[in-house]
Amino acid sequence: MTGNNFTIVGEFILLGFSDLPNLQGFLFGIFSVIYLYILIGNGLLIVITKIDPSLQTPMYFFLGNFSFLEICYTAVTMPRMLVDLWTQKSTISFLHCAVQTCFFYILGVAECLLLAVMAYDRYVAICKPLYYPLIMNNRVCIQLVVMSWIIAVPVLIGETYLIFSLNFCGTKKINHVFCEAPPLVELACGDTYKTELSVQLVALLFIITPFLLILTSYVKIIISILRLSSTSGRSKAFSTCSSHLIIVCLFYGSGSIVYLRPKSHDSTGSVKVFALFYTTVTPVFNPLIYSLRNKDVIVALKKMLPK
């Protein structure tokens, strides 16, 4: 990159909910409650998967790690958004914006990959039950989690560098609640085709590829379940997968709409809504879905929490 491709930018302005000035306090209260629930709900899942002997299985090991990842994921965006709502000052430095974008992508991709790992775990448990303890041993589970966290880090650091090497000119106002690629690229001057293509290729690699792995796993799972002669066996198999499938649909559905949609200048508002969906709604529903639809988790919670 030559020196001409860089523009010194001191800060950006996150517009967030500035179009709703009379609702700033109300929104602060709502998102504060949501963030507190995310911390408590996912924190409880982490604790019970660690201390309850009946939950010392690969499935709950991955669930505990996923809950921890949800807490980290929301910590990248929610505290900053709450501060902006409280102070009604929405400026963010260039460096802070770059760091937020980088960690947002690292944790988001880790979530995609961990969801694929959880789907593979269910595939082995249902389709190859006799080999399950051998295939999903403790060492393999730890390796899969570590790989989910770190495998994409170099690529995403490079992607963040590419985005923030664009020549930003004119308005520095980002019509969003946090920093991420789609609204940032819209602020750039000149030809941004290569950067946009790069963002979509990375999204294709780290969003669609894990989704295809999940889809393949569940096609095989459904085929195996339908072959079961016992109705109760089918019901139990479906119940162990349904919670994970709901989370997958929520996260991947909204993420794909933002990153794989055709470019449109009229879609800025919808991008903001869907971004809030996969950064807020999914972490909220994770503990709710797993606690309401999972009997083992309910039993563990009853044992841990006072009557």
mmCIF file with all atom_site columns, N, CA, C and O in Angstrom, residues 160-186:
data_model
loop_
_atom_site.group_PDB
_atom_site.id
_atom_site.type_symbol
_atom_site.label_atom_id
_atom_site.label_alt_id
_atom_site.label_comp_id
_atom_site.label_asym_id
_atom_site.label_entity_id
_atom_site.label_seq_id
_atom_site.pdbx_PDB_ins_code
_atom_site.Cartn_x
_atom_site.Cartn_y
_atom_site.Cartn_z
_atom_site.occupancy
_atom_site.B_iso_or_equiv
_atom_site.pdbx_formal_charge
_atom_site.auth_seq_id
_atom_site.auth_comp_id
_atom_site.auth_asym_id
_atom_site.auth_atom_id
_atom_site.pdbx_PDB_model_num
ATOM 1   N N  . THR A 1 160 ? -9.041  -6.512 8.719  1.00 0.00 ? 160 THR A N  1
ATOM 2   C CA . THR A 1 160 ? -9.249  -5.246 9.429  1.00 0.00 ? 160 THR A CA 1
ATOM 3   C C  . THR A 1 160 ? -8.275  -4.183 8.919  1.00 0.00 ? 160 THR A C  1
ATOM 4   O O  . THR A 1 160 ? -8.650  -3.022 8.703  1.00 0.00 ? 160 THR A O  1
ATOM 5   N N  . TYR A 1 161 ? -7.013  -4.581 8.726  1.00 0.00 ? 161 TYR A N  1
ATOM 6   C CA . TYR A 1 161 ? -6.005  -3.650 8.185  1.00 0.00 ? 161 TYR A CA 1
ATOM 7   C C  . TYR A 1 161 ? -6.432  -3.141 6.807  1.00 0.00 ? 161 TYR A C  1
ATOM 8   O O  . TYR A 1 161 ? -6.309  -1.949 6.504  1.00 0.00 ? 161 TYR A O  1
ATOM 9   N N  . LEU A 1 162 ? -6.955  -4.038 5.987  1.00 0.00 ? 162 LEU A N  1
ATOM 10  C CA . LEU A 1 162 ? -7.384  -3.662 4.641  1.00 0.00 ? 162 LEU A CA 1
ATOM 11  C C  . LEU A 1 162 ? -8.530  -2.650 4.695  1.00 0.00 ? 162 LEU A C  1
ATOM 12  O O  . LEU A 1 162 ? -8.542  -1.660 3.950  1.00 0.00 ? 162 LEU A O  1
ATOM 13  N N  . ILE A 1 163 ? -9.481  -2.872 5.582  1.00 0.00 ? 163 ILE A N  1
ATOM 14  C CA . ILE A 1 163 ? -10.632 -1.974 5.705  1.00 0.00 ? 163 ILE A CA 1
ATOM 15  C C  . ILE A 1 163 ? -10.194 -0.581 6.158  1.00 0.00 ? 163 ILE A C  1
ATOM 16  O O  . ILE A 1 163 ? -10.605 0.434  5.597  1.00 0.00 ? 163 ILE A O  1
ATOM 17  N N  . PHE A 1 164 ? -9.323  -0.534 7.168  1.00 0.00 ? 164 PHE A N  1
ATOM 18  C CA . PHE A 1 164 ? -8.930  0.753  7.731  1.00 0.00 ? 164 PHE A CA 1
ATOM 19  C C  . PHE A 1 164 ? -7.782  1.417  6.962  1.00 0.00 ? 164 PHE A C  1
ATOM 20  O O  . PHE A 1 164 ? -7.328  2.491  7.344  1.00 0.00 ? 164 PHE A O  1
ATOM 21  N N  . SER A 1 165 ? -7.337  0.768  5.887  1.00 0.00 ? 165 SER A N  1
ATOM 22  C CA . SER A 1 165 ? -6.383  1.399  4.986  1.00 0.00 ? 165 SER A CA 1
ATOM 23  C C  . SER A 1 165 ? -7.081  2.153  3.856  1.00 0.00 ? 165 SER A C  1
ATOM 24  O O  . SER A 1 165 ? -6.430  2.770  3.024  1.00 0.00 ? 165 SER A O  1
ATOM 25  N N  . LEU A 1 166 ? -8.415  2.093  3.848  1.00 0.00 ? 166 LEU A N  1
ATOM 26  C CA . LEU A 1 166 ? -9.168  2.825  2.841  1.00 0.00 ? 166 LEU A CA 1
ATOM 27  C C  . LEU A 1 166 ? -9.012  4.327  3.060  1.00 0.00 ? 166 LEU A C  1
ATOM 28  O O  . LEU A 1 166 ? -8.687  4.790  4.149  1.00 0.00 ? 166 LEU A O  1
ATOM 29  N N  . ASN A 1 167 ? -9.267  5.075  2.005  1.00 0.00 ? 167 ASN A N  1
ATOM 30  C CA . ASN A 1 167 ? -9.172  6.533  2.056  1.00 0.00 ? 167 ASN A CA 1
ATOM 31  C C  . ASN A 1 167 ? -10.527 7.094  2.473  1.00 0.00 ? 167 ASN A C  1
ATOM 32  O O  . ASN A 1 167 ? -11.451 7.185  1.674  1.00 0.00 ? 167 ASN A O  1
ATOM 33  N N  . PHE A 1 168 ? -10.669 7.453  3.752  1.00 0.00 ? 168 PHE A N  1
ATOM 34  C CA . PHE A 1 168 ? -11.925 7.999  4.258  1.00 0.00 ? 168 PHE A CA 1
ATOM 35  C C  . PHE A 1 168 ? -11.944 9.509  4.043  1.00 0.00 ? 168 PHE A C  1
ATOM 36  O O  . PHE A 1 168 ? -11.006 10.218 4.395  1.00 0.00 ? 168 PHE A O  1
ATOM 37  N N  . CYS A 1 169 ? -13.026 9.999  3.473  1.00 0.00 ? 169 CYS A N  1
ATOM 38  C CA . CYS A 1 169 ? -13.129 11.431 3.210  1.00 0.00 ? 169 CYS A CA 1
ATOM 39  C C  . CYS A 1 169 ? -14.573 11.863 3.401  1.00 0.00 ? 169 CYS A C  1
ATOM 40  O O  . CYS A 1 169 ? -15.477 11.037 3.513  1.00 0.00 ? 169 CYS A O  1
ATOM 41  N N  . GLY A 1 170 ? -14.775 13.166 3.421  1.00 0.00 ? 170 GLY A N  1
ATOM 42  C CA . GLY A 1 170 ? -16.129 13.674 3.601  1.00 0.00 ? 170 GLY A CA 1
ATOM 43  C C  . GLY A 1 170 ? -16.621 13.414 5.010  1.00 0.00 ? 170 GLY A C  1
ATOM 44  O O  . GLY A 1 170 ? -15.913 13.610 5.995  1.00 0.00 ? 170 GLY A O  1
ATOM 45  N N  . THR A 1 171 ? -17.866 12.959 5.117  1.00 0.00 ? 171 THR A N  1
ATOM 46  C CA . THR A 1 171 ? -18.462 12.714 6.423  1.00 0.00 ? 171 THR A CA 1
ATOM 47  C C  . THR A 1 171 ? -17.768 11.561 7.149  1.00 0.00 ? 171 THR A C  1
ATOM 48  O O  . THR A 1 171 ? -17.335 10.587 6.540  1.00 0.00 ? 171 THR A O  1
ATOM 49  N N  . LYS A 1 172 ? -17.639 11.704 8.446  1.00 0.00 ? 172 LYS A N  1
ATOM 50  C CA . LYS A 1 172 ? -17.080 10.646 9.284  1.00 0.00 ? 172 LYS A CA 1
ATOM 51  C C  . LYS A 1 172 ? -18.189 9.988  10.112 1.00 0.00 ? 172 LYS A C  1
ATOM 52  O O  . LYS A 1 172 ? -17.919 9.299  11.081 1.00 0.00 ? 172 LYS A O  1
ATOM 53  N N  . LYS A 1 173 ? -19.439 10.233 9.724  1.00 0.00 ? 173 LYS A N  1
ATOM 54  C CA . LYS A 1 173 ? -20.572 9.700  10.467 1.00 0.00 ? 173 LYS A CA 1
ATOM 55  C C  . LYS A 1 173 ? -20.902 8.276  10.017 1.00 0.00 ? 173 LYS A C  1
ATOM 56  O O  . LYS A 1 173 ? -21.149 8.037  8.838  1.00 0.00 ? 173 LYS A O  1
ATOM 57  N N  . ILE A 1 174 ? -20.881 7.345  10.968 1.00 0.00 ? 174 ILE A N  1
ATOM 58  C CA . ILE A 1 174 ? -21.213 5.945  10.694 1.00 0.00 ? 174 ILE A CA 1
ATOM 59  C C  . ILE A 1 174 ? -22.635 5.696  11.171 1.00 0.00 ? 174 ILE A C  1
ATOM 60  O O  . ILE A 1 174 ? -22.915 5.789  12.368 1.00 0.00 ? 174 ILE A O  1
ATOM 61  N N  . ASN A 1 175 ? -23.526 5.382  10.263 1.00 0.00 ? 175 ASN A N  1
ATOM 62  C CA . ASN A 1 175 ? -24.921 5.132  10.621 1.00 0.00 ? 175 ASN A CA 1
ATOM 63  C C  . ASN A 1 175 ? -25.065 3.718  11.165 1.00 0.00 ? 175 ASN A C  1
ATOM 64  O O  . ASN A 1 175 ? -25.626 2.831  10.533 1.00 0.00 ? 175 ASN A O  1
ATOM 65  N N  . HIS A 1 176 ? -24.512 3.539  12.364 1.00 0.00 ? 176 HIS A N  1
ATOM 66  C CA . HIS A 1 176 ? -24.498 2.219  12.980 1.00 0.00 ? 176 HIS A CA 1
ATOM 67  C C  . HIS A 1 176 ? -24.315 2.408  14.484 1.00 0.00 ? 176 HIS A C  1
ATOM 68  O O  . HIS A 1 176 ? -24.055 3.509  14.964 1.00 0.00 ? 176 HIS A O  1
ATOM 69  N N  . VAL A 1 177 ? -24.428 1.294  15.235 1.00 0.00 ? 177 VAL A N  1
ATOM 70  C CA . VAL A 1 177 ? -24.244 1.366  16.687 1.00 0.00 ? 177 VAL A CA 1
ATOM 71  C C  . VAL A 1 177 ? -22.845 0.920  17.109 1.00 0.00 ? 177 VAL A C  1
ATOM 72  O O  . VAL A 1 177 ? -22.469 1.082  18.269 1.00 0.00 ? 177 VAL A O  1
ATOM 73  N N  . PHE A 1 178 ? -22.090 0.341  16.184 1.00 0.00 ? 178 PHE A N  1
ATOM 74  C CA . PHE A 1 178 ? -20.700 -0.020 16.447 1.00 0.00 ? 178 PHE A CA 1
ATOM 75  C C  . PHE A 1 178 ? -19.962 -0.096 15.121 1.00 0.00 ? 178 PHE A C  1
ATOM 76  O O  . PHE A 1 178 ? -20.552 0.040  14.049 1.00 0.00 ? 178 PHE A O  1
ATOM 77  N N  . CYS A 1 179 ? -18.647 -0.302 15.180 1.00 0.00 ? 179 CYS A N  1
ATOM 78  C CA . CYS A 1 179 ? -17.830 -0.325 13.965 1.00 0.00 ? 179 CYS A CA 1
ATOM 79  C C  . CYS A 1 179 ? -17.793 -1.722 13.363 1.00 0.00 ? 179 CYS A C  1
ATOM 80  O O  . CYS A 1 179 ? -17.429 -2.691 14.045 1.00 0.00 ? 179 CYS A O  1
ATOM 81  N N  . GLU A 1 180 ? -18.152 -1.831 12.100 1.00 0.00 ? 180 GLU A N  1
ATOM 82  C CA . GLU A 1 180 ? -17.964 -3.048 11.322 1.00 0.00 ? 180 GLU A CA 1
ATOM 83  C C  . GLU A 1 180 ? -17.883 -2.675 9.848  1.00 0.00 ? 180 GLU A C  1
ATOM 84  O O  . GLU A 1 180 ? -18.131 -1.532 9.468  1.00 0.00 ? 180 GLU A O  1
ATOM 85  N N  . ALA A 1 181 ? -17.542 -3.630 9.012  1.00 0.00 ? 181 ALA A N  1
ATOM 86  C CA . ALA A 1 181 ? -17.157 -3.350 7.633  1.00 0.00 ? 181 ALA A CA 1
ATOM 87  C C  . ALA A 1 181 ? -18.220 -2.658 6.769  1.00 0.00 ? 181 ALA A C  1
ATOM 88  O O  . ALA A 1 181 ? -17.915 -1.648 6.129  1.00 0.00 ? 181 ALA A O  1
ATOM 89  N N  . PRO A 1 182 ? -19.456 -3.160 6.675  1.00 0.00 ? 182 PRO A N  1
ATOM 90  C CA . PRO A 1 182 ? -20.402 -2.582 5.713  1.00 0.00 ? 182 PRO A CA 1
ATOM 91  C C  . PRO A 1 182 ? -20.570 -1.069 5.821  1.00 0.00 ? 182 PRO A C  1
ATOM 92  O O  . PRO A 1 182 ? -20.432 -0.369 4.809  1.00 0.00 ? 182 PRO A O  1
ATOM 93  N N  . PRO A 1 183 ? -20.855 -0.495 7.003  1.00 0.00 ? 183 PRO A N  1
ATOM 94  C CA . PRO A 1 183 ? -21.000 0.974  7.050  1.00 0.00 ? 183 PRO A CA 1
ATOM 95  C C  . PRO A 1 183 ? -19.683 1.708  6.886  1.00 0.00 ? 183 PRO A C  1
ATOM 96  O O  . PRO A 1 183 ? -19.665 2.844  6.399  1.00 0.00 ? 183 PRO A O  1
ATOM 97  N N  . LEU A 1 184 ? -18.563 1.096  7.262  1.00 0.00 ? 184 LEU A N  1
ATOM 98  C CA . LEU A 1 184 ? -17.265 1.751  7.105  1.00 0.00 ? 184 LEU A CA 1
ATOM 99  C C  . LEU A 1 184 ? -16.886 1.864  5.634  1.00 0.00 ? 184 LEU A C  1
ATOM 100 O O  . LEU A 1 184 ? -16.386 2.902  5.187  1.00 0.00 ? 184 LEU A O  1
ATOM 101 N N  . VAL A 1 185 ? -17.110 0.809  4.882  1.00 0.00 ? 185 VAL A N  1
ATOM 102 C CA . VAL A 1 185 ? -16.778 0.819  3.454  1.00 0.00 ? 185 VAL A CA 1
ATOM 103 C C  . VAL A 1 185 ? -17.591 1.889  2.730  1.00 0.00 ? 185 VAL A C  1
ATOM 104 O O  . VAL A 1 185 ? -17.113 2.522  1.789  1.00 0.00 ? 185 VAL A O  1
ATOM 105 N N  . GLU A 1 186 ? -18.825 2.127  3.181  1.00 0.00 ? 186 GLU A N  1
ATOM 106 C CA . GLU A 1 186 ? -19.671 3.143  2.549  1.00 0.00 ? 186 GLU A CA 1
ATOM 107 C C  . GLU A 1 186 ? -19.108 4.554  2.731  1.00 0.00 ? 186 GLU A C  1
ATOM 108 O O  . GLU A 1 186 ? -19.429 5.455  1.954  1.00 0.00 ? 186 GLU A O  1
#
